[in-house]
mmCIF file of C-alpha atoms and ligand atoms in Angstrom:
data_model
loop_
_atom_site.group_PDB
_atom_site.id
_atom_site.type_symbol
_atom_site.label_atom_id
_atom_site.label_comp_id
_atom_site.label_asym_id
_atom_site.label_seq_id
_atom_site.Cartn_x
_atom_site.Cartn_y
_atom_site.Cartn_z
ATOM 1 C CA UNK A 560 -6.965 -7.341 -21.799
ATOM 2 C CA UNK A 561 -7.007 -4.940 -18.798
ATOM 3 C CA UNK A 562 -10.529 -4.172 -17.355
ATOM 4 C CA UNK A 563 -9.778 -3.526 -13.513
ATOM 5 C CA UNK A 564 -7.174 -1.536 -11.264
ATOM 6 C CA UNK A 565 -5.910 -2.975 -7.897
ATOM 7 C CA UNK A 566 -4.625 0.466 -6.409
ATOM 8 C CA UNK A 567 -2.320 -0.155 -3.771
ATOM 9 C CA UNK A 568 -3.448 2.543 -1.000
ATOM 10 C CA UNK A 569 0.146 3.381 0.874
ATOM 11 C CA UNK A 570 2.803 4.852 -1.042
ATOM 12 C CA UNK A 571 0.449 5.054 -3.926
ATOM 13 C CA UNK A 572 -2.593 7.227 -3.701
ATOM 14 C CA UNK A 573 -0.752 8.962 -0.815
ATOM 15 C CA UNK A 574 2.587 9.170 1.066
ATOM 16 C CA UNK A 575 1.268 7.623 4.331
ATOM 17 C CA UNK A 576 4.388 5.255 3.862
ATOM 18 C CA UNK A 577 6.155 7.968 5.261
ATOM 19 C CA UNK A 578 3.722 8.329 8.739
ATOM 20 C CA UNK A 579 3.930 4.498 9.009
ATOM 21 C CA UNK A 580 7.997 4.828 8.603
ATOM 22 C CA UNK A 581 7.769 7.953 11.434
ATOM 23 C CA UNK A 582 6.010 5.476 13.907
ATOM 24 C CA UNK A 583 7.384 2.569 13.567
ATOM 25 C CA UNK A 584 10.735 4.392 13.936
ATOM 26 C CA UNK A 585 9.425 6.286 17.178
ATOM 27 C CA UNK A 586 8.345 2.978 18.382
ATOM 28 C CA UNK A 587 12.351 1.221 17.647
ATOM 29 C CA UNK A 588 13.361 5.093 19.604
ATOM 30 C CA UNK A 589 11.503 4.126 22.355
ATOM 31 C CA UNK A 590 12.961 0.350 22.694
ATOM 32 C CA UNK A 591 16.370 1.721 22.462
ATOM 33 C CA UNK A 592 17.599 0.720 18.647
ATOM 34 C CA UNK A 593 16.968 2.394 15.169
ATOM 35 C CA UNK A 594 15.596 1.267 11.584
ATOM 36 C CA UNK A 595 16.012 3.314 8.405
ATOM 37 C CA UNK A 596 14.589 3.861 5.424
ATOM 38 C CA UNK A 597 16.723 0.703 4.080
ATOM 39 C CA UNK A 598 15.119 -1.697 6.189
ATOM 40 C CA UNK A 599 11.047 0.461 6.260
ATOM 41 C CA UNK A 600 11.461 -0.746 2.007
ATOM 42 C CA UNK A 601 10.975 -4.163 3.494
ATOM 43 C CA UNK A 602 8.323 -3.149 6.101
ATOM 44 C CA UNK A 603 6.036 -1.745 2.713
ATOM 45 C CA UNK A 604 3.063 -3.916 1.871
ATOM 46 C CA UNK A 605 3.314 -5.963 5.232
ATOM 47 C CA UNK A 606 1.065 -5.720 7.716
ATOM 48 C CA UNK A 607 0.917 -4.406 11.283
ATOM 49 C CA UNK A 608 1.657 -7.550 13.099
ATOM 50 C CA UNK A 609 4.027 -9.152 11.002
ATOM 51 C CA UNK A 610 5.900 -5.541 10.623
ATOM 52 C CA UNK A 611 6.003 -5.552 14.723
ATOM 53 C CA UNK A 612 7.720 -8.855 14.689
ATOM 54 C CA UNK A 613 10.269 -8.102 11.955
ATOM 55 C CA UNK A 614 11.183 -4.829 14.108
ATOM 56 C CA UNK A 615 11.524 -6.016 16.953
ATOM 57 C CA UNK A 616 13.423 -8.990 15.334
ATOM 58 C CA UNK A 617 15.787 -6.466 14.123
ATOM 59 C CA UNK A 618 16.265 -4.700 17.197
ATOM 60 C CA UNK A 619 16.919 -7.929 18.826
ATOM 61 C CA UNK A 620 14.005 -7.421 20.766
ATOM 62 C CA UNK A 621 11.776 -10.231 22.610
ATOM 63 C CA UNK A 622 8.902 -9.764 24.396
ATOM 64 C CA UNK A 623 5.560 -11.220 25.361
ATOM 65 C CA UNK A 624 2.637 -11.383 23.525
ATOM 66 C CA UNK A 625 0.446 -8.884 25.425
ATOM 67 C CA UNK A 626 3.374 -6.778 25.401
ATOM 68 C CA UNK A 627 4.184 -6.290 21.792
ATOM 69 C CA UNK A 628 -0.226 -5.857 20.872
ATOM 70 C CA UNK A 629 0.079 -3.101 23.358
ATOM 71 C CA UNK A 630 3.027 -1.532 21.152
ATOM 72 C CA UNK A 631 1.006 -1.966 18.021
ATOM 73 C CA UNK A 632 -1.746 -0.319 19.537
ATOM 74 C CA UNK A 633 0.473 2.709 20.393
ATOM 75 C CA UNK A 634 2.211 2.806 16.660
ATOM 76 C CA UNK A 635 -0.879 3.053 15.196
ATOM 77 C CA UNK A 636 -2.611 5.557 17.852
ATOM 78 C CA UNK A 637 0.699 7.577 16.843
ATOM 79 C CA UNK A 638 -0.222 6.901 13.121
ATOM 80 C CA UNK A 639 -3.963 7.767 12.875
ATOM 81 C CA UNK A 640 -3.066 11.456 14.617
ATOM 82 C CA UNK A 641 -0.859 11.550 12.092
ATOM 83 C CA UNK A 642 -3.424 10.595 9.470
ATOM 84 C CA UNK A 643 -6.347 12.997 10.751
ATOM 85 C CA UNK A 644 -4.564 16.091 10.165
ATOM 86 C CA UNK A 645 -4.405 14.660 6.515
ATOM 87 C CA UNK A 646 -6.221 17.064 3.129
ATOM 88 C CA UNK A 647 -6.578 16.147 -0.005
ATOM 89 C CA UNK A 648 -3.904 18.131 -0.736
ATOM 90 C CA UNK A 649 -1.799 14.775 0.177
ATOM 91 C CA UNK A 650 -3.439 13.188 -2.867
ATOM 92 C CA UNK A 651 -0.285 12.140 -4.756
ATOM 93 C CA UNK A 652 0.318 13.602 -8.031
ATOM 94 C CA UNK A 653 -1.319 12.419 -10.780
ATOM 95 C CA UNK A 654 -3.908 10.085 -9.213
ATOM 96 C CA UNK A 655 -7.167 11.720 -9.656
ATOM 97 C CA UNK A 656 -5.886 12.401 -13.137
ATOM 98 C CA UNK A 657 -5.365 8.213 -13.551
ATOM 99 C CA UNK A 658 -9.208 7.936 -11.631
ATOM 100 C CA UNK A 659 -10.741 10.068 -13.971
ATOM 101 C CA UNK A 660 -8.981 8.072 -17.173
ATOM 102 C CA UNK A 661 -10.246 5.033 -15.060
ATOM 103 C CA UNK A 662 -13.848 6.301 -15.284
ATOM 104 C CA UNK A 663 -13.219 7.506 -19.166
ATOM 105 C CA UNK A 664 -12.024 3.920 -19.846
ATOM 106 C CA UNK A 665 -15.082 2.379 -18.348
ATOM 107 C CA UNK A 666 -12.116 0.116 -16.502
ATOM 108 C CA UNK A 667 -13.102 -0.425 -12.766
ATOM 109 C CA UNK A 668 -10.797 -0.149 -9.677
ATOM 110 C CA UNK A 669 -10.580 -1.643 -6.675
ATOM 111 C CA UNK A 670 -8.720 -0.868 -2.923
ATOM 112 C CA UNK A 671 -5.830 -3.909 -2.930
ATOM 113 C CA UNK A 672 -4.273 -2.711 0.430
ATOM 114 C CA UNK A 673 -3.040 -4.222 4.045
ATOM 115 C CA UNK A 674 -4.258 -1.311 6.063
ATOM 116 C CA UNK A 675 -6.857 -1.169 8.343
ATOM 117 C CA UNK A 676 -6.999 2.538 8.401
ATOM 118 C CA UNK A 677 -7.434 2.065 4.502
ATOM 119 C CA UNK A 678 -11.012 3.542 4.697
ATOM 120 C CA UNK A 679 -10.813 6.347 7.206
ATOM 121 C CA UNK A 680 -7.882 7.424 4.871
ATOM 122 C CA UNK A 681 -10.043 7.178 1.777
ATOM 123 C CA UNK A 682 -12.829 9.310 3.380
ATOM 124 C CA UNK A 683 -10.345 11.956 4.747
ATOM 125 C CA UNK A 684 -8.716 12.356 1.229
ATOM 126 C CA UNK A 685 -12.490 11.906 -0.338
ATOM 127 C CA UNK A 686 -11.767 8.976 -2.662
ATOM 128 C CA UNK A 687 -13.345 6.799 -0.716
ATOM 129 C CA UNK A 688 -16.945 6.317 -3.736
ATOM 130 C CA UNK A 689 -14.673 6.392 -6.484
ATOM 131 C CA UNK A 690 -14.224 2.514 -6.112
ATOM 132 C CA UNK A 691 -15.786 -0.126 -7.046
ATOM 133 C CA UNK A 692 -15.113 -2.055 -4.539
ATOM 134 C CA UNK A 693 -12.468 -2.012 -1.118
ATOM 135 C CA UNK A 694 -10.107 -5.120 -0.122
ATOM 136 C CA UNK A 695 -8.177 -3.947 3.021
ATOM 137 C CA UNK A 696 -6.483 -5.160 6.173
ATOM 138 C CA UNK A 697 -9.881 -5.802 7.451
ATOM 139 C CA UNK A 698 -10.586 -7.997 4.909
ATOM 140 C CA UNK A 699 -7.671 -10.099 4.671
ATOM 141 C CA UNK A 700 -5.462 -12.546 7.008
ATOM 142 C CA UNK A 701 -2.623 -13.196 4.525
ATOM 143 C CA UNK A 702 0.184 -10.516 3.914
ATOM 144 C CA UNK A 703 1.574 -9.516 1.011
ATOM 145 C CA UNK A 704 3.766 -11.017 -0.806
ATOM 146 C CA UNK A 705 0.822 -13.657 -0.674
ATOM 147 C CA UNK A 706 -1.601 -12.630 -3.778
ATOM 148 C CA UNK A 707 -4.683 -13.226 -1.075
ATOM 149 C CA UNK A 708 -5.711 -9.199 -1.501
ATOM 150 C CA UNK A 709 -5.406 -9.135 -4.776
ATOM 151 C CA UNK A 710 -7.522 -12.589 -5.695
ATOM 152 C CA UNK A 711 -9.897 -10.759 -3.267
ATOM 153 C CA UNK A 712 -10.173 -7.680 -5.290
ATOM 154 C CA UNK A 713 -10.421 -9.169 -8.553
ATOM 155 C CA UNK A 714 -12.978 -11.216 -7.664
ATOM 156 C CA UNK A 715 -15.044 -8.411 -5.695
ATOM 157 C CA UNK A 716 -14.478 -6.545 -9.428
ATOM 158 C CA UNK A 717 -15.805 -9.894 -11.165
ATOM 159 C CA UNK A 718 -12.743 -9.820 -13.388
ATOM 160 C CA UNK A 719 -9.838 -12.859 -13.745
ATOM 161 C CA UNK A 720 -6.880 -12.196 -12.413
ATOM 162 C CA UNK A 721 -5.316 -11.891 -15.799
ATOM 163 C CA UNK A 722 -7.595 -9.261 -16.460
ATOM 164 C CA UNK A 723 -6.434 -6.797 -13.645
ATOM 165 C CA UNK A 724 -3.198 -4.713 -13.120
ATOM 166 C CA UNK A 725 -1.831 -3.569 -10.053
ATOM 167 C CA UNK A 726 -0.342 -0.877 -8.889
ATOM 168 C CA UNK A 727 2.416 -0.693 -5.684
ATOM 169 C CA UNK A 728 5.360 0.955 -4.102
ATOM 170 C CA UNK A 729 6.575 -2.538 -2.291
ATOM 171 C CA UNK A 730 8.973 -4.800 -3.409
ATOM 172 C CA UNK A 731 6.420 -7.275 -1.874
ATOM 173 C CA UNK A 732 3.482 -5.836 -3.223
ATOM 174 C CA UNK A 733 4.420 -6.731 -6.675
ATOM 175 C CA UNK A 734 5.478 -9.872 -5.970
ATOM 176 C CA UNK A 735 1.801 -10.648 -4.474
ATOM 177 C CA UNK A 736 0.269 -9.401 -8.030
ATOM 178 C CA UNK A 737 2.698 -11.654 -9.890
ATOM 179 C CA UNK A 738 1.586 -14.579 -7.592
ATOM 180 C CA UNK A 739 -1.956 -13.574 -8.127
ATOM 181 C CA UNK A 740 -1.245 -13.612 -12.279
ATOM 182 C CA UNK A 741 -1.313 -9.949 -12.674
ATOM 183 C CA UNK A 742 1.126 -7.467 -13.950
ATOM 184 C CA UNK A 743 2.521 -4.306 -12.059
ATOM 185 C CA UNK A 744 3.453 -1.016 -12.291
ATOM 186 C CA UNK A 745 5.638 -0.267 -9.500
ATOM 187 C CA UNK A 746 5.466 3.350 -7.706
ATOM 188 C CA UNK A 747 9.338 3.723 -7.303
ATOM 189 C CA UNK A 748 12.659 3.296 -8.605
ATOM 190 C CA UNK A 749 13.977 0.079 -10.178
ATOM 191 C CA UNK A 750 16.272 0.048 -7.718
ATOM 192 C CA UNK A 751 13.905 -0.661 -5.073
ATOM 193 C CA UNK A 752 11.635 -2.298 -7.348
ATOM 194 C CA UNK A 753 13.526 -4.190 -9.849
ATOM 195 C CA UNK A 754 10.435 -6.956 -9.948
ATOM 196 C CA UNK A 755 8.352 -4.352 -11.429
ATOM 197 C CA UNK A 756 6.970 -4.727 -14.841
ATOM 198 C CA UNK A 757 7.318 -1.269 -15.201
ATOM 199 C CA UNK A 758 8.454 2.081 -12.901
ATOM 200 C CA UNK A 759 7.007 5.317 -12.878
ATOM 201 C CA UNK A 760 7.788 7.877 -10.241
ATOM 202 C CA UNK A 761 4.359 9.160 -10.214
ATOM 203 C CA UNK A 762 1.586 9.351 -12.190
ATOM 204 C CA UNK A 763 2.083 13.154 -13.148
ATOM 205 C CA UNK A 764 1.386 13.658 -17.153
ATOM 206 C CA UNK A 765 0.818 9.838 -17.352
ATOM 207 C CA UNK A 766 -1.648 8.309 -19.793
ATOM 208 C CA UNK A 767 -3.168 5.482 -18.971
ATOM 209 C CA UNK A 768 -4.243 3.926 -22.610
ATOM 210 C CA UNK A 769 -0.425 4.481 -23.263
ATOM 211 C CA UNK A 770 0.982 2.742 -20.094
ATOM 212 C CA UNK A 771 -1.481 -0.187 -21.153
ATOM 213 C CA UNK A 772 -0.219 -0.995 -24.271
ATOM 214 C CA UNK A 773 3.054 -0.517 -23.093
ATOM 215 C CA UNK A 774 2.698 -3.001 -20.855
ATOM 216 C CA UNK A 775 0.750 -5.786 -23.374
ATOM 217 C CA UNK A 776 2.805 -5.161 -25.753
HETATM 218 C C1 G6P B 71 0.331 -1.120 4.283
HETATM 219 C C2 G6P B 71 1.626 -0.402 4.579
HETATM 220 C C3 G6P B 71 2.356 -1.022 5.741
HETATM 221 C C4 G6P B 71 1.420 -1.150 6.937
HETATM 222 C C5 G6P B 71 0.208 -2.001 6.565
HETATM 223 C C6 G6P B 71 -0.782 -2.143 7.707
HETATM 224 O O1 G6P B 71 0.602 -2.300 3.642
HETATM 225 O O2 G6P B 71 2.469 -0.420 3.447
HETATM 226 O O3 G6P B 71 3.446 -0.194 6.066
HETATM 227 O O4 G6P B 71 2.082 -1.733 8.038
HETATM 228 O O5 G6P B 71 -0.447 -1.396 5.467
HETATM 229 O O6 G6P B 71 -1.336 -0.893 7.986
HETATM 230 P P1 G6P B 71 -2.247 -0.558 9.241
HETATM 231 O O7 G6P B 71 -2.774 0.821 8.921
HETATM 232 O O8 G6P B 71 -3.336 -1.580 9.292
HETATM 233 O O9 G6P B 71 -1.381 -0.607 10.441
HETATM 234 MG MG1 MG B 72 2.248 0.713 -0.311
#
């Protein structure tokens, strides 16, 4: 049975995929090469360090170490001004409706993300006390696909594994909640997320009592 929500913060509460996408790809400008939004579906759910290195991998890029935390610095300086002219108006559809049934439920939900901005995002949109508890880039070393942020959140919930579903827009997101034991609904097409144990394209007119016995059953 289902008593605890792993939310997925990128992509899923709001589009900040798309700021992440807009930096990174400023950043590739800047070394003289390109990525598109082929190759960001890979970057989703992995964080800053190990997206750096894939990038400039891509690029055929080398460079020192110094050289490339100086680039991740500027990426995410270019991110957070990004993510400070953020409202709640960026709130993705559906999402405080799916909180509230949450709350209704008396299910508890938990932050399962790889940002470190995670909480200054959560204030900004004011979601930030509506969980019971925050697992973030801060908080972990391992990316996803490995299940470390998810173990981390359902433990921080007190709930098994089994007992908590998760919900992502990366390919490797989902494959972190299957290694963890936990289902997921993926935030995207089954084209991008074909490992999904189920797609929605938003949570708009969703009900959540529904979509969880759809997904035991
Ligand atoms: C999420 C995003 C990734 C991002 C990572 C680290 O997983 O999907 O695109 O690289 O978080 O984010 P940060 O805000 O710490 O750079
Ligand atoms: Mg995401």
């Amino acid at each position: 049975m289902i008593k605890g929500i792993l939310f997925d913060l990128d992509g899923v509460i709001v589009d900040t995929a798309v700021y992440h996408y807009s930096a990174w790809r400023r950043m590739a400008n800047e070394l003289g090469f390109d990525i598109d939004e082929e190759f960001n579906e890979t970057l989703k759910g992995i964080s800053r360090m190990d997206s750096i290195d894939r990038i400039l991998e891509k690029g055929g890029v080398t460079l020192g170490k110094e050289e490339i935390l100086k680039l991740a610095t500027k990426k995410n300086d270019w991110y957070v001004e990004m993510v400070e002219q953020m409202t709640t108006d960026e709130i993705l559809p559906g999402i405080e409706s799916i909180i509230q049934q949450i709350k209704d439920l008396g299910l508890k939900m938990s932050l399962g993300s790889a940002s470190k901005n995670a909480p200054k995002i959560l204030v900004k949109i004011g979601l930030m006390d509506k969980f019971d508890a925050i697992v973030d880039g801060n908080s972990v070393t391992k990316s996803k696909p490995h299940p470390e942020v998810f173990i981390k959140g359902a433990e921080a919930l007190g709930l098994k594994n089994e007992e908590c579903l998760v919900i992502e827009d990366a390919f490797a997101g989902i494959e972190a909640a299957h290694a963890a034991g936990m289902k997921a609904i993926g935030i995207g097409s089954k084209e991008n997320l074909p490992n999904a144990d189920m797609n929605l394209s938003s949570f708009d007119g969703e009900n959540l009592s529904d979509l969880l016995k759809k997904l035991q059953s």
